[in-house]
Short mmCIF file of C-alpha atoms in Angstrom, two decimals:
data_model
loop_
_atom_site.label_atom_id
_atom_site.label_comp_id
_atom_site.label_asym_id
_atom_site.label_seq_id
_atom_site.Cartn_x
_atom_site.Cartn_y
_atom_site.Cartn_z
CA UNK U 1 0.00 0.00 0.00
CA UNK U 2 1.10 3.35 -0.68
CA UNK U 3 2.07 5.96 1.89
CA UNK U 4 -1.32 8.43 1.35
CA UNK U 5 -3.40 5.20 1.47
CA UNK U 6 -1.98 3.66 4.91
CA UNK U 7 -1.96 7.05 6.53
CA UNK U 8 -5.87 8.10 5.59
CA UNK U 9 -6.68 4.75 6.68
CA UNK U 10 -5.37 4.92 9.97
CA UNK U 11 -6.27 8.78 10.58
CA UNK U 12 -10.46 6.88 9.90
CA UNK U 13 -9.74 4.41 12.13
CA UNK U 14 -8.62 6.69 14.59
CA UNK U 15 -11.40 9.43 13.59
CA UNK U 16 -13.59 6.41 14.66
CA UNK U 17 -14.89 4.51 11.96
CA UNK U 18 -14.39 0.76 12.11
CA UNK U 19 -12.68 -1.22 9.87
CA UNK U 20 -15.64 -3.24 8.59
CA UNK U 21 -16.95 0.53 7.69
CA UNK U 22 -14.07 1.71 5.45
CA UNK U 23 -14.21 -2.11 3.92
CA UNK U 24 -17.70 -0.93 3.20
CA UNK U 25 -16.98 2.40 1.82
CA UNK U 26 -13.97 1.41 -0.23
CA UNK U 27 -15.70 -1.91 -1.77
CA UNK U 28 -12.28 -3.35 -2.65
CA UNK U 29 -10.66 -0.23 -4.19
CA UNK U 30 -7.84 1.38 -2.39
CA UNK U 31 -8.29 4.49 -1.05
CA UNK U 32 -6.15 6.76 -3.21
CA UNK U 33 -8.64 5.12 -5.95
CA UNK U 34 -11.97 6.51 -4.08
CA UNK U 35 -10.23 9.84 -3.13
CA UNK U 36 -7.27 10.42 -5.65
CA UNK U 37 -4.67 12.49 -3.90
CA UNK U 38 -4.12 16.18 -5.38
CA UNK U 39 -1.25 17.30 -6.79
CA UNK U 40 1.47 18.79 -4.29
CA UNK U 41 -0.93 17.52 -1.24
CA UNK U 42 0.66 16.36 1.41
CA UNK U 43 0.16 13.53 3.27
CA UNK U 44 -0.87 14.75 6.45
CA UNK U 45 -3.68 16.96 4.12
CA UNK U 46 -4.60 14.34 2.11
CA UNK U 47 -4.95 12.25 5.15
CA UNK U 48 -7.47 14.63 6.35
CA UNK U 49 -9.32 15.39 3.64
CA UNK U 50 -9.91 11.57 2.31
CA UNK U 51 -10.75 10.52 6.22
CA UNK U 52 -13.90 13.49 5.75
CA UNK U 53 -14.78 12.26 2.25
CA UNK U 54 -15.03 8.56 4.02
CA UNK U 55 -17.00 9.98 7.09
CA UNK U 56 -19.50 12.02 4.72
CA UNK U 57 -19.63 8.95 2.33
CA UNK U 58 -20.56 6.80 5.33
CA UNK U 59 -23.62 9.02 6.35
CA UNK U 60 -24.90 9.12 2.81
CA UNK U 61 -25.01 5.57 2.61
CA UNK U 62 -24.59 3.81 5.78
CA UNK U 63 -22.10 1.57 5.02
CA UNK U 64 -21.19 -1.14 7.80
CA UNK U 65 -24.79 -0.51 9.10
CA UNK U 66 -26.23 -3.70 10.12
CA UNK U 67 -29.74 -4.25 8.61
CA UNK U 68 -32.69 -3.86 10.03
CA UNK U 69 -34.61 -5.99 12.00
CA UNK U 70 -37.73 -7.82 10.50
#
């Protein structure tokens, strides 16, 4: 895994989202792939901004929710 990649992932964990979440979110892509790094960003920044794009993703679509009870 690349740098940007390993460092936004653990930023989410550490943000709070679980890892069956991001699994969820990043349906077997790699995260540089769901939120392609900009040019010149640094890590750090990129780390940030890709660990918002996963929390916001995760509202819109409630990934790693269980389902609901029948």
């Amino acid at each position: 895994m690349d740098p940007y990649g390993e460092t936004a992932l653990r930023e989410a964990t550490e943000a709070g989202l679980m890892p069956r979440e991001i699994d969820g979110l990043l349906e077997g892509r790699p995260m540089t792939s769901l939120v392609p790094p900009l040019p010149a960003e640094t890590i750090d920044a990129y780390a940030d901004r890709a660990t918002s794009e996963l929390f916001m993703r995760y509202l819109v679509e409630g990934a790693g929710a269980p389902p609901p009870v029948a």
